[in-house]
Short mmCIF file of C-alpha atoms in Angstrom, two decimals:
data_model
loop_
_atom_site.label_atom_id
_atom_site.label_comp_id
_atom_site.label_asym_id
_atom_site.label_seq_id
_atom_site.Cartn_x
_atom_site.Cartn_y
_atom_site.Cartn_z
CA MET A 72 -13.57 4.87 21.74
CA VAL A 73 -13.68 1.80 19.06
CA LYS A 74 -16.56 -0.67 19.34
CA ILE A 75 -17.87 -3.55 17.46
CA THR A 76 -20.82 -4.97 17.45
CA ILE A 77 -21.97 -8.33 15.49
CA ILE A 78 -24.80 -8.20 13.78
CA TYR A 79 -24.96 -12.07 11.99
CA ASP A 80 -22.81 -15.22 12.80
CA ASN A 81 -23.75 -18.36 13.51
CA THR A 82 -24.34 -18.33 16.65
CA ALA A 83 -26.16 -15.98 18.80
CA TYR A 84 -24.67 -14.48 21.79
CA ASP A 85 -27.82 -12.46 22.59
CA LYS A 86 -30.54 -15.18 22.65
CA THR A 87 -32.75 -11.95 21.03
CA LEU A 88 -31.04 -12.04 17.67
CA GLU A 89 -31.19 -14.81 15.11
CA ALA A 90 -28.58 -16.95 14.59
CA ASP A 91 -27.24 -18.44 10.61
CA TRP A 92 -24.82 -18.67 9.10
CA GLY A 93 -22.77 -15.99 7.19
CA PHE A 94 -21.02 -12.49 8.92
CA ALA A 95 -21.60 -9.27 9.84
CA ALA A 96 -20.41 -6.42 11.69
CA LEU A 97 -20.47 -3.09 12.92
CA ILE A 98 -17.42 -0.89 13.15
CA GLU A 99 -17.87 2.81 14.98
CA ALA A 100 -14.87 4.05 15.11
CA TYR A 101 -13.68 7.68 15.06
CA GLY A 102 -16.85 9.53 13.64
CA ARG A 103 -17.64 7.00 11.22
CA THR A 104 -20.01 3.92 11.11
CA LEU A 105 -18.65 0.75 8.73
CA LEU A 106 -20.94 -2.54 8.40
CA PHE A 107 -18.66 -4.94 7.52
CA ASP A 108 -20.12 -7.52 5.23
CA ALA A 109 -24.09 -7.96 5.46
CA GLY A 110 -24.76 -11.54 5.73
CA ALA A 111 -26.45 -14.20 3.97
CA ASN A 112 -30.07 -13.54 4.16
CA GLY A 113 -30.99 -9.29 4.11
CA GLU A 114 -34.25 -9.94 6.50
CA ILE A 115 -32.51 -11.51 8.94
CA LEU A 116 -29.42 -8.78 9.07
CA LEU A 117 -32.07 -5.55 9.00
CA ARG A 118 -34.20 -8.36 11.64
CA ASN A 119 -31.15 -7.94 14.24
CA MET A 120 -29.93 -4.91 13.58
CA ARG A 121 -33.91 -3.90 15.06
CA VAL A 122 -32.80 -5.44 17.46
CA LEU A 123 -29.59 -3.73 18.55
CA LYS A 124 -31.39 -0.78 17.66
CA ILE A 125 -29.04 -0.65 14.93
CA ASP A 126 -30.64 2.33 12.36
CA PRO A 127 -29.04 1.33 8.85
CA LEU A 128 -29.13 5.02 7.76
CA SER A 129 -26.56 5.53 10.68
CA VAL A 130 -24.42 3.61 8.24
CA ASP A 131 -21.57 5.70 6.43
CA ASP A 132 -19.63 2.89 4.65
CA LEU A 133 -20.12 -0.82 3.46
CA PHE A 134 -17.57 -2.80 3.88
CA ILE A 135 -17.53 -6.46 1.77
CA SER A 136 -14.52 -8.71 2.51
CA HIS A 137 -15.24 -11.58 -0.38
CA GLY A 138 -18.62 -11.94 -2.79
CA HIS A 139 -19.50 -15.30 -1.23
CA PHE A 140 -23.20 -16.13 0.10
CA ASP A 141 -23.13 -15.93 3.46
CA HIS A 142 -21.22 -12.60 3.52
CA ILE A 143 -23.40 -10.73 0.36
CA GLY A 144 -26.28 -11.78 0.34
CA GLY A 145 -28.04 -9.07 2.82
CA LEU A 146 -26.20 -6.80 0.33
CA SER A 147 -29.22 -5.99 -2.09
CA HIS A 148 -31.70 -5.60 1.15
CA PHE A 149 -29.16 -2.94 3.33
CA LEU A 150 -29.20 -0.88 0.32
CA ASN A 151 -32.47 -0.67 -0.77
CA GLU A 152 -32.77 1.04 3.23
CA ASN A 153 -29.30 2.89 3.05
CA GLY A 154 -27.61 3.66 -0.30
CA ASN A 155 -26.21 6.79 0.56
CA VAL A 156 -22.98 4.60 1.57
CA ILE A 157 -19.47 4.42 -0.33
CA LEU A 158 -18.83 0.30 -0.33
CA HIS A 159 -15.55 -0.68 0.08
CA ALA A 160 -15.38 -4.10 -2.17
CA PRO A 161 -12.16 -5.97 -3.09
CA ALA A 162 -10.79 -6.12 -7.04
CA SER A 163 -12.73 -8.59 -8.89
CA PHE A 164 -16.42 -7.87 -7.15
CA ARG A 165 -18.64 -5.97 -9.49
CA GLY A 166 -22.72 -5.50 -9.93
CA VAL A 167 -23.31 -2.80 -7.14
CA ARG A 168 -25.28 -0.52 -8.44
CA GLN A 169 -26.65 1.27 -5.79
CA ALA A 170 -24.93 2.75 -3.26
CA LYS A 171 -23.42 6.01 -3.37
CA GLU A 172 -20.22 5.14 -4.41
CA VAL A 173 -17.97 2.24 -4.70
CA ARG A 174 -13.95 1.93 -4.44
CA TYR A 175 -11.47 -1.28 -5.23
CA TYR A 176 -8.60 -2.60 -3.81
CA ASP A 177 -6.26 -4.61 -5.21
CA LYS A 178 -3.29 -3.64 -2.54
CA PRO A 179 -2.51 -2.53 1.34
CA GLN A 180 -4.19 0.72 1.86
CA LYS A 181 -5.08 3.25 4.34
CA ILE A 182 -8.49 3.71 3.24
CA TYR A 183 -9.68 7.03 5.96
CA ASN A 184 -7.61 7.63 9.20
CA HIS A 185 -6.29 4.19 11.34
CA PHE A 186 -8.91 2.32 9.15
CA PHE A 187 -7.04 -0.36 6.88
CA THR A 188 -7.25 -3.14 3.88
CA THR A 189 -4.98 -5.14 2.98
CA GLY A 190 -6.90 -5.57 -0.90
CA GLU A 191 -7.79 -7.96 -2.68
CA LEU A 192 -5.28 -10.93 -1.52
CA GLY A 193 -5.43 -14.04 -3.88
CA GLN A 194 -8.43 -12.73 -6.05
CA ILE A 195 -10.59 -13.84 -3.62
CA GLU A 196 -10.55 -11.89 -0.34
CA GLN A 197 -9.45 -8.42 1.82
CA SER A 198 -9.43 -8.15 5.70
CA LEU A 199 -10.18 -4.94 7.25
CA ALA A 200 -8.10 -3.26 10.12
CA VAL A 201 -8.91 -0.15 12.50
CA GLU A 202 -6.71 1.24 15.04
CA THR A 203 -7.45 0.84 18.67
CA GLU A 204 -5.26 1.91 21.92
CA LYS A 205 -3.70 -1.28 22.14
CA GLY A 206 -2.97 -1.42 18.12
CA LEU A 207 -4.24 -2.85 14.58
CA LEU A 208 -7.83 -4.80 15.65
CA ILE A 209 -8.68 -7.43 11.99
CA VAL A 210 -12.14 -7.55 11.23
CA ALA A 211 -12.20 -10.64 9.06
CA GLY A 212 -14.62 -12.57 6.52
CA CYS A 213 -13.42 -15.98 5.92
CA SER A 214 -9.52 -15.36 5.47
CA HIS A 215 -9.09 -17.38 3.34
CA PRO A 216 -5.75 -15.97 2.11
CA ALA A 217 -3.02 -17.39 4.44
CA MET A 218 -3.20 -15.66 7.69
CA GLU A 219 0.78 -14.96 7.08
CA LYS A 220 -0.33 -12.46 4.12
CA ILE A 221 -3.28 -10.73 6.17
CA LEU A 222 -0.79 -10.65 9.06
CA GLY A 223 2.07 -9.90 6.33
CA ALA A 224 0.18 -6.65 4.68
CA PHE A 225 -1.40 -5.27 8.02
CA SER A 226 1.64 -5.06 9.55
CA ALA A 227 3.23 -2.17 7.23
CA PHE A 228 0.85 -0.08 9.23
CA GLY A 229 1.26 -1.36 12.93
CA LEU A 230 1.29 -3.30 15.77
CA ILE A 231 -1.24 -5.94 15.44
CA TYR A 232 -3.15 -6.53 18.77
CA GLY A 233 -6.14 -9.02 17.66
CA ILE A 234 -8.72 -10.44 15.28
CA VAL A 235 -12.22 -11.10 15.31
CA GLY A 236 -13.53 -12.44 12.58
CA GLY A 237 -14.23 -15.93 10.24
CA LEU A 238 -11.08 -18.09 10.47
CA HIS A 239 -11.87 -21.17 8.42
CA GLY A 240 -8.92 -24.21 9.38
CA PHE A 241 -7.02 -21.89 10.49
CA ASP A 242 -4.63 -23.94 13.11
CA GLN A 243 -0.82 -22.39 12.78
CA TYR A 244 -1.29 -21.21 16.65
CA HIS A 245 1.83 -19.56 16.75
CA LEU A 246 0.87 -16.15 14.64
CA PHE A 247 -1.97 -15.19 17.34
CA GLU A 248 1.20 -16.00 20.32
CA LYS A 249 1.48 -11.99 21.08
CA MET A 250 -2.57 -11.33 20.06
CA GLY A 251 -4.00 -9.88 22.96
CA LEU A 252 -7.68 -10.52 21.55
CA ILE A 253 -8.97 -13.30 19.45
CA CYS A 254 -12.61 -13.55 18.91
CA PRO A 255 -13.23 -16.32 16.08
CA THR A 256 -15.95 -16.66 14.39
CA HIS A 257 -18.64 -18.39 11.06
CA CYS A 258 -16.95 -20.42 9.83
CA THR A 259 -13.29 -21.29 12.18
CA GLN A 260 -13.94 -24.80 12.35
CA ARG A 261 -11.05 -25.30 16.11
CA ILE A 262 -13.12 -22.57 17.26
CA GLU A 263 -12.66 -24.97 21.09
CA GLU A 264 -9.23 -25.04 20.47
CA MET A 265 -8.50 -21.93 20.44
CA ARG A 266 -10.66 -21.64 23.56
CA ARG A 267 -8.51 -24.00 25.04
CA GLY A 268 -4.80 -22.68 23.93
CA PHE A 269 -5.76 -18.62 24.89
CA PRO A 270 -8.04 -19.00 27.68
CA GLU A 271 -6.61 -15.47 28.31
CA THR A 272 -6.79 -14.07 24.75
CA PHE A 273 -10.05 -15.50 23.51
CA SER A 274 -13.79 -14.05 23.32
CA ALA A 275 -16.48 -15.86 21.84
CA GLY A 276 -18.08 -14.84 19.24
CA GLY A 277 -21.95 -14.69 18.28
CA ALA A 278 -24.34 -12.14 17.13
CA GLY A 279 -25.11 -9.28 19.68
CA LYS A 280 -21.66 -9.96 20.84
CA ILE A 281 -19.52 -6.22 21.36
CA LEU A 282 -16.24 -5.32 21.84
CA LYS A 283 -15.19 -1.94 23.01
CA PHE A 284 -12.09 -0.05 23.23
CA GLY A 285 -11.13 2.84 25.23
#
C-alpha cells in the first residue's frame, strides 16, 4: 500500500484543517514514512498533523524539494519535534543542523528501493517519485524546472503513472495525456483548466486529501 496524505496546502479538502500558502505531504510506503516539504508555518504544519493524527515521531525521512519559504518555513518546528530523521535535500540547500543525517542530490537516482529523486534540476528544485502498482507517482513541490526535465529524469526508473503537487504555470497538457492521476495543488495556476481538460484523471487536492494505491 502506498498512501499519500496532503498535510499543508492553499486549500483545505478537510475543513477541520487550516489552509495556508505552502505545501507538505506525508508518504507512507514500503515500510517508510516520509514527509515531503514542511509548509510555510511550523505551527500550522504541526497543528494539521495533530488533527490528522500523524505523530511527528513516526516520520523516518524528510524530503525537501527546494528552499523557498512556503516549503521550508515549518522545517525548524518539525525538527524540534523529531530530529531523528534523514533529510534529503537538493544539492544547493544548506543550513540544516538538527537532522540525524543530511543527504544531498544533484542528479536523478534511487534513494531507497521504490523511491527516486530527480536530484536538483535548474539549480533550484528536486522532485520525488514513489513506485506504485500502476507506475511511478511523482510528488512535486512547485515544478520550477521544465516539466519535460522532471518527466525525463524519472522516465529512466519506470513508467510514470501520475503526479501530485504544485505545477505553477504549467500548460503543456499533452505531457499529461497518458497519466492516470493528476492532482494539482499549492501554486498551480490553471487548476480549473486541468479539471475540465482531464475529467477522468483529475483529483482535487487540499489539506486532508488522502490518495491510496494498492
